[in-house]
XYZ file of C-alpha atoms in Angstrom:
448
model
C 23.249 77.854 -65.293
C 20.852 80.091 -62.943
C 21.236 82.650 -65.758
C 19.446 80.369 -67.736
C 16.614 79.644 -64.926
C 16.342 83.537 -64.465
C 15.862 83.881 -68.265
C 12.899 80.815 -68.462
C 11.641 82.862 -65.268
C 11.378 86.314 -67.715
C 9.814 84.405 -70.683
C 6.019 85.688 -70.695
C 4.680 83.008 -72.626
C 6.351 80.212 -70.248
C 5.066 79.581 -66.707
C 7.620 77.387 -64.605
C 5.529 75.707 -61.832
C 6.560 72.722 -59.847
C 5.645 69.279 -61.007
C 3.431 67.560 -58.476
C 4.311 65.091 -56.183
C 7.922 65.195 -57.885
C 10.977 66.777 -57.130
C 11.078 68.698 -60.388
C 10.006 70.972 -62.312
C 7.551 71.962 -65.203
C 7.528 74.114 -68.313
C 4.231 74.756 -69.461
C 3.051 77.322 -72.077
C 1.269 80.054 -70.356
C -1.999 80.119 -71.888
C -2.328 76.941 -71.615
C -1.938 77.159 -67.696
C -3.789 80.004 -66.883
C -6.710 77.795 -69.653
C -6.724 75.543 -67.031
C -6.452 77.232 -63.942
C -9.971 78.926 -65.537
C -11.555 75.978 -66.224
C -11.005 74.853 -62.083
C -12.573 78.486 -61.397
C -15.553 78.092 -63.629
C -17.210 75.267 -61.257
C -20.036 77.735 -59.508
C -20.491 75.102 -57.351
C -17.011 75.279 -55.789
C -15.677 78.968 -56.033
C -17.700 82.600 -56.264
C -16.087 85.457 -57.281
C -15.924 88.337 -55.428
C -15.951 91.978 -56.051
C -14.519 93.468 -53.267
C -11.672 91.807 -50.504
C -13.372 90.627 -47.391
C -10.236 90.466 -45.013
C -11.097 93.406 -42.773
C -14.836 92.075 -42.173
C -13.165 88.600 -41.519
C -10.847 90.364 -39.267
C -13.192 91.730 -37.198
C -15.865 89.173 -37.239
C -13.832 86.356 -36.089
C -12.375 88.975 -33.116
C -15.554 89.093 -32.143
C -16.083 86.074 -31.634
C -12.277 84.835 -30.549
C -12.680 87.684 -27.435
C -15.927 86.178 -26.393
C -14.396 82.962 -26.697
C -11.303 84.172 -24.133
C -13.614 85.709 -22.095
C -15.955 83.154 -21.195
C -13.202 80.545 -20.442
C -9.923 79.869 -19.906
C -10.054 76.486 -20.691
C -9.298 77.449 -24.283
C -7.032 80.303 -25.484
C -7.087 80.842 -29.207
C -4.801 83.986 -30.092
C -6.975 87.250 -31.868
C -6.164 88.297 -35.332
C -3.512 91.238 -34.954
C -1.927 92.959 -37.912
C -2.152 93.496 -41.730
C -3.432 90.920 -44.012
C -3.908 90.526 -47.342
C -5.867 87.454 -50.219
C -4.590 83.937 -49.990
C -3.545 83.408 -53.354
C -3.819 80.508 -56.248
C -1.752 78.677 -57.876
C -1.443 74.764 -59.785
C 1.264 72.161 -59.648
C 1.053 69.743 -62.503
C 0.549 66.468 -62.559
C 2.889 64.383 -64.608
C 1.834 61.268 -63.797
C -1.718 61.267 -65.450
C -2.407 62.335 -69.386
C -3.267 65.295 -70.015
C -0.867 66.419 -67.514
C -3.892 68.221 -65.574
C -3.451 70.684 -62.560
C -3.205 69.944 -58.729
C -4.987 73.321 -57.746
C -3.882 74.532 -54.380
C -4.839 77.799 -52.419
C -2.083 79.141 -50.142
C -3.598 80.812 -47.197
C -0.541 81.339 -45.908
C -1.165 85.678 -46.146
C -5.113 85.583 -45.316
C -6.438 86.566 -41.699
C -7.799 83.042 -41.554
C -4.827 81.296 -41.328
C -3.520 81.473 -37.672
C -6.953 81.326 -36.581
C -7.467 77.653 -38.681
C -3.888 76.416 -37.304
C -5.447 77.198 -34.079
C -8.359 75.467 -34.614
C -6.762 72.213 -36.029
C -4.883 71.978 -32.815
C -8.179 72.226 -30.554
C -9.500 69.915 -32.554
C -7.518 67.153 -33.759
C -7.944 64.832 -30.511
C -11.854 64.634 -32.004
C -10.890 63.085 -35.036
C -12.138 59.447 -36.061
C -8.973 57.819 -36.166
C -9.968 54.117 -35.512
C -8.978 53.146 -39.424
C -6.676 56.520 -39.819
C -3.102 55.608 -40.562
C -0.121 58.533 -39.772
C 2.354 57.381 -41.387
C 4.113 54.602 -44.244
C 5.671 52.815 -40.705
C 1.999 52.058 -38.704
C 0.779 50.728 -42.052
C 3.847 48.207 -42.679
C 3.215 47.224 -38.485
C -0.584 47.011 -39.647
C -0.235 44.604 -42.580
C 3.283 43.060 -41.558
C 1.920 39.498 -40.004
C -0.774 39.607 -42.705
C -0.870 36.224 -45.176
C -0.589 36.498 -48.420
C -3.973 35.225 -49.348
C -6.955 37.223 -50.487
C -6.974 40.011 -52.659
C -4.983 43.225 -51.933
C -6.933 46.599 -53.880
C -6.515 50.349 -52.771
C -9.582 52.948 -53.571
C -8.553 56.233 -54.188
C -11.108 59.469 -53.576
C -11.591 61.278 -55.848
C -10.350 65.290 -55.588
C -11.070 64.761 -51.795
C -9.981 67.518 -50.114
C -11.900 69.742 -52.989
C -15.247 67.488 -52.399
C -15.424 66.963 -49.355
C -18.934 68.601 -48.258
C -18.129 71.590 -45.633
C -21.262 72.221 -43.711
C -21.726 68.283 -43.885
C -18.589 67.852 -42.314
C -19.009 70.678 -39.703
C -21.872 69.172 -38.813
C -20.149 66.139 -38.446
C -17.471 67.611 -36.362
C -20.317 69.623 -33.731
C -21.856 65.849 -33.473
C -18.470 64.722 -31.759
C -18.266 67.249 -30.132
C -21.431 69.011 -28.107
C -23.600 65.416 -28.561
C -21.470 62.396 -28.071
C -21.024 61.176 -24.821
C -17.357 59.433 -25.733
C -15.165 62.432 -26.514
C -14.214 65.264 -23.999
C -16.274 68.288 -23.270
C -15.026 71.202 -25.105
C -15.803 74.645 -23.296
C -16.227 76.907 -26.790
C -19.954 77.660 -27.553
C -21.277 75.107 -30.482
C -22.596 78.109 -32.317
C -19.198 80.120 -31.792
C -17.082 76.900 -33.237
C -19.276 76.442 -35.407
C -18.961 80.526 -36.963
C -15.335 80.396 -36.883
C -14.458 76.873 -38.850
C -17.398 78.736 -41.614
C -15.173 81.574 -41.420
C -11.608 79.593 -42.168
C -13.393 77.872 -45.030
C -16.197 79.406 -46.906
C -15.515 82.593 -46.132
C -11.481 83.047 -46.693
C -10.452 84.472 -50.165
C -7.917 84.639 -52.465
C -6.275 85.840 -55.635
C -6.142 84.903 -59.016
C -3.315 84.568 -61.691
C -5.746 87.423 -63.125
C -5.780 89.553 -59.792
C -9.657 88.165 -59.727
C -11.182 88.118 -56.153
C -12.468 84.476 -54.943
C -13.646 82.525 -52.312
C -13.993 78.482 -52.271
C -17.282 77.975 -51.102
C -17.447 73.940 -50.837
C -14.780 72.098 -50.427
C -11.239 72.950 -48.663
C -8.547 74.433 -50.178
C -5.478 72.447 -50.642
C -3.210 74.702 -48.447
C -5.423 75.234 -46.136
C -4.800 74.162 -42.244
C -8.095 72.819 -42.375
C -7.421 70.757 -44.805
C -6.711 66.590 -43.591
C -8.662 67.611 -40.589
C -12.097 67.866 -42.037
C -11.320 65.105 -45.087
C -10.041 63.315 -42.206
C -13.607 64.146 -40.144
C -15.722 62.883 -42.935
C -13.703 60.222 -44.041
C -14.071 58.276 -40.338
C -17.473 59.167 -40.043
C -18.453 57.317 -42.587
C -16.004 54.276 -42.573
C -17.835 54.198 -38.870
C -21.443 54.480 -40.664
C -20.554 51.403 -43.014
C -18.400 49.100 -40.888
C -21.159 49.211 -38.504
C -23.873 47.488 -40.962
C -21.417 45.550 -42.977
C -18.430 42.928 -41.658
C -14.984 44.779 -42.016
C -12.492 43.329 -44.658
C -9.418 41.602 -43.402
C -7.562 44.150 -43.254
C -8.450 48.031 -44.106
C -6.127 51.430 -43.354
C -6.548 54.689 -44.472
C -4.081 57.508 -45.455
C -5.834 60.541 -46.032
C -7.720 59.546 -49.453
C -5.586 56.639 -49.725
C -7.156 52.858 -48.517
C -5.911 49.885 -48.766
C -7.900 46.825 -48.354
C -7.411 43.159 -48.443
C -10.358 40.673 -48.847
C -11.109 37.234 -49.490
C -11.628 38.530 -53.501
C -12.213 41.017 -56.016
C -15.516 41.246 -55.294
C -15.628 41.882 -51.554
C -13.273 44.944 -52.410
C -16.297 46.249 -54.690
C -18.203 45.650 -52.590
C -16.331 48.314 -50.001
C -16.611 50.945 -52.919
C -19.951 50.090 -53.534
C -20.758 50.847 -49.997
C -18.451 53.935 -49.878
C -19.766 55.631 -52.957
C -23.308 54.650 -51.423
C -22.628 56.697 -48.227
C -20.896 59.810 -48.818
C -20.835 62.237 -51.494
C -17.231 61.433 -52.772
C -16.423 58.913 -55.650
C -13.754 55.805 -55.078
C -11.541 54.388 -58.119
C -9.982 50.988 -57.385
C -7.160 49.687 -58.002
C -6.390 45.896 -58.027
C -2.105 44.173 -57.355
C -1.099 43.682 -60.862
C 0.819 39.902 -60.278
C 0.795 39.860 -56.981
C 2.167 43.492 -56.611
C 0.792 46.638 -55.148
C 1.693 49.890 -54.140
C 0.599 51.754 -51.153
C 2.236 54.997 -50.019
C 6.083 54.470 -50.424
C 5.772 50.750 -49.724
C 5.403 47.911 -52.467
C 3.329 44.992 -51.325
C 3.868 41.872 -52.794
C 1.853 38.506 -51.924
C 3.975 35.350 -51.146
C 3.102 31.860 -49.569
C 4.823 33.519 -46.524
C 2.361 36.432 -46.147
C 2.730 40.326 -47.553
C 6.609 40.906 -47.954
C 6.599 45.058 -48.571
C 9.902 46.791 -50.591
C 10.673 50.569 -50.922
C 8.359 51.871 -53.662
C 9.623 54.001 -56.251
C 7.274 56.153 -59.118
C 8.167 55.715 -62.643
C 7.891 60.059 -62.497
C 10.863 60.052 -59.956
C 13.855 61.478 -61.100
C 16.149 60.987 -58.533
C 16.186 64.292 -57.741
C 16.695 65.314 -53.954
C 18.771 67.977 -51.898
C 22.083 68.406 -53.602
C 25.283 68.062 -51.771
C 26.676 71.197 -53.060
C 23.966 73.293 -51.379
C 23.896 76.101 -49.373
C 22.751 74.894 -45.795
C 23.017 73.666 -42.843
C 25.251 70.201 -42.769
C 23.103 68.387 -40.615
C 19.952 69.230 -43.155
C 22.236 67.166 -45.349
C 22.686 64.410 -43.039
C 19.607 64.063 -42.535
C 18.464 63.988 -45.058
C 20.900 60.839 -46.223
C 19.675 59.086 -42.955
C 16.074 59.356 -44.158
C 16.606 57.362 -47.222
C 18.343 55.103 -45.671
C 16.045 54.923 -42.365
C 13.370 54.390 -45.344
C 15.289 50.800 -46.928
C 15.802 49.697 -43.402
C 11.609 50.238 -42.200
C 10.080 48.977 -45.713
C 12.030 46.467 -46.444
C 11.052 42.944 -45.281
C 13.804 40.961 -46.635
C 17.765 41.821 -46.507
C 17.882 41.217 -50.529
C 15.553 44.186 -51.208
C 17.025 46.319 -48.271
C 20.642 45.729 -49.781
C 18.905 46.800 -53.158
C 17.213 49.809 -52.280
C 20.214 50.695 -50.067
C 22.649 49.913 -53.264
C 19.841 52.454 -55.521
C 19.959 55.003 -52.367
C 23.459 55.026 -52.789
C 23.640 56.160 -56.204
C 21.359 58.405 -56.186
C 22.410 60.361 -53.457
C 26.354 60.475 -55.191
C 24.127 62.227 -58.503
C 23.669 64.718 -56.372
C 26.255 65.599 -54.960
C 26.948 63.850 -51.444
C 30.464 62.209 -51.391
C 30.683 58.449 -51.248
C 32.743 58.386 -47.672
C 29.768 60.564 -45.978
C 26.995 58.285 -47.843
C 28.616 55.001 -46.857
C 29.735 56.369 -43.701
C 25.827 57.018 -42.658
C 25.217 52.822 -43.866
C 27.333 51.722 -41.906
C 26.676 53.452 -38.925
C 22.656 53.112 -39.363
C 23.037 49.447 -40.166
C 25.057 48.861 -36.790
C 22.108 51.306 -34.840
C 19.371 49.273 -36.331
C 20.672 45.488 -35.667
C 21.796 46.641 -32.192
C 19.271 48.473 -30.748
C 17.414 45.596 -29.701
C 20.199 44.073 -27.738
C 21.442 47.435 -26.001
C 20.411 48.446 -22.956
C 18.936 51.701 -23.109
C 19.908 54.746 -22.287
C 17.935 57.225 -19.522
C 16.330 59.972 -21.338
C 16.319 63.345 -19.701
C 13.491 65.792 -20.007
C 14.540 68.268 -22.581
C 13.621 71.848 -22.788
C 14.036 72.952 -26.201
C 15.343 76.607 -27.109
C 14.759 78.024 -30.225
C 16.707 80.248 -32.513
C 15.937 81.770 -35.785
C 19.387 81.996 -37.243
C 20.954 83.781 -40.861
C 21.592 82.065 -43.157
C 25.166 82.256 -44.907
C 28.291 81.092 -46.169
C 29.900 80.330 -43.022
C 27.047 79.626 -40.071
C 28.590 76.656 -38.825
C 30.804 79.443 -36.716
C 27.288 81.002 -35.621
C 26.036 77.516 -34.377
C 29.143 76.859 -32.340
C 29.609 80.099 -31.072
C 26.075 80.416 -29.868
C 26.292 76.431 -28.568
C 29.247 77.779 -26.183
C 27.688 80.437 -24.519
C 24.667 78.471 -23.830
C 26.384 75.429 -22.621
C 28.952 77.421 -20.190
C 25.790 79.791 -19.092
C 22.820 77.891 -19.029
C 21.717 75.638 -16.703
C 18.499 73.765 -15.599
C 17.278 74.435 -12.323
C 16.252 70.291 -12.026
C 18.337 67.894 -12.524
C 16.755 65.428 -14.394
C 16.427 67.941 -17.190
C 18.275 69.013 -20.350
C 18.967 71.894 -22.426
C 18.571 70.944 -26.478
C 19.193 74.329 -28.414
C 16.934 74.398 -31.486
C 18.999 76.797 -34.152
C 16.091 76.816 -37.749
C 16.689 78.978 -40.728
C 14.203 80.785 -42.356
C 14.354 81.507 -46.334
C-alpha cells in the first residue's frame, strides 16, 4: 500500500490532494488542478502578481512598528519578528461534494514573517469581536435551540466564500471603530495608526508562492490559512448583524457559526426578508436552504421538527467515508482513546432521544472497528461514557486544584510510552508545587 501511494505521488500527471471537509484523498489530473488554481488567481480584484519577494521589507516595517508599540506601553507586548522567513504557499483542496469539484483555496502563511504577528494580533483583538449572535461550537448551538417549539420554518443561510470576499479595508475600519470609538469596549494601549498598519501588513501585504513558483499577494479578502481569517470574518459579520437587527425584528431563533447561519422564523417569507437585508447591508452573497420534510442539517447536527419541539441528532454527510485516525497508527495511545471518546461524546451531546443515541453509538462502534480499533476498547469506552453521562449530575463534584502545566516535546518512536512513563516518574518524585491548592500536570506532545 505504501509503495503504491509513493508511486502515485511520483507521477507528474497526477496530483494527490485532500478532499475538502472529508477525511479522504483525491486523485486529480495535474493539468486540471493547475488550471483551476490559475482561474482563481486570475481575479485581479483579489490577487496581485509580485516581481520580487517582499519578506525582508515586511519584516523591517513590522519590527519598526512593534518596537515603537512595545516601548510606549508595558500593557501589551508584541514579540518582534526574528529569524529567517520565506513566502507562504498556495494549494487547493477538492470540494468533492459540489458539482465540477471546485477547489477550496488555502494560502498557508506558516513560513511567512507575518504568521506569528498575525497570531498575536488575533489574541489581542478576539475579546473585541461582536459576539452577541455568534456560536463557538455545536454544543452552544444545541443549548440555543433546546427549548424551541417545532412550529414555523427552519432554514440555514450560507455566506458564499466568506473569507475570500471579506472587505479588508472596511473590516479594518470596523475594528478601529470598535476599539477606539466604542465606549462599551475596554481601552487598548496601542496607537490606532500602529494597529491599523500591522493589520494591513498581515492581510494585504502577505506574499505567497504558487504551483508555478510565481509570487502573489492577496490584496482583498482574507486568506484561508491566515490566523486572522476567522477574526476578520466574525468582526465583519457581527457588525452587519448588529446593524440589521437594530432596524428589523430578529427572527424567533438566529445563530451564526462563522459563515453558517441558522434561522427559525414564522414562515419562509421572513427568512427571505432576512436574507435580502443581509444582501443589502453587506458586500456578500447569501444562499438559503429550507428544511426538507421537516429536517435540516446545520454544522454536524441534524434538526428535525416535531410536535414536541426541535429534535436533534448527529448529522453525517453523504460524502463521509467513515475514516478516522487508524487504530493501528503509530502514535500515543491517548490520541486513539481521545478519538474514540470524541465520537461517543458527540453521540451523547447531539442526540435528544435515546433511540437516536443508540443508533449513533452503533454506527460509531462499527466505524471505529472498521478503522482498526478493538471491539473491547470501544465497548469499554461506551460503558464508561454512559456511566459518567448519566451519573455526573447525581454525584458530588470533586474539588479541583488549579493545575500548573509542564509541557514537553517528545520524539515519536515505537516505544514512546516507556519514555512517557519514565518522565512522569521523574516529575512525580522530584517536583512539588509550593502551594497546597495547586497540582502539576505534565503535557507531553509530539510534532511530526
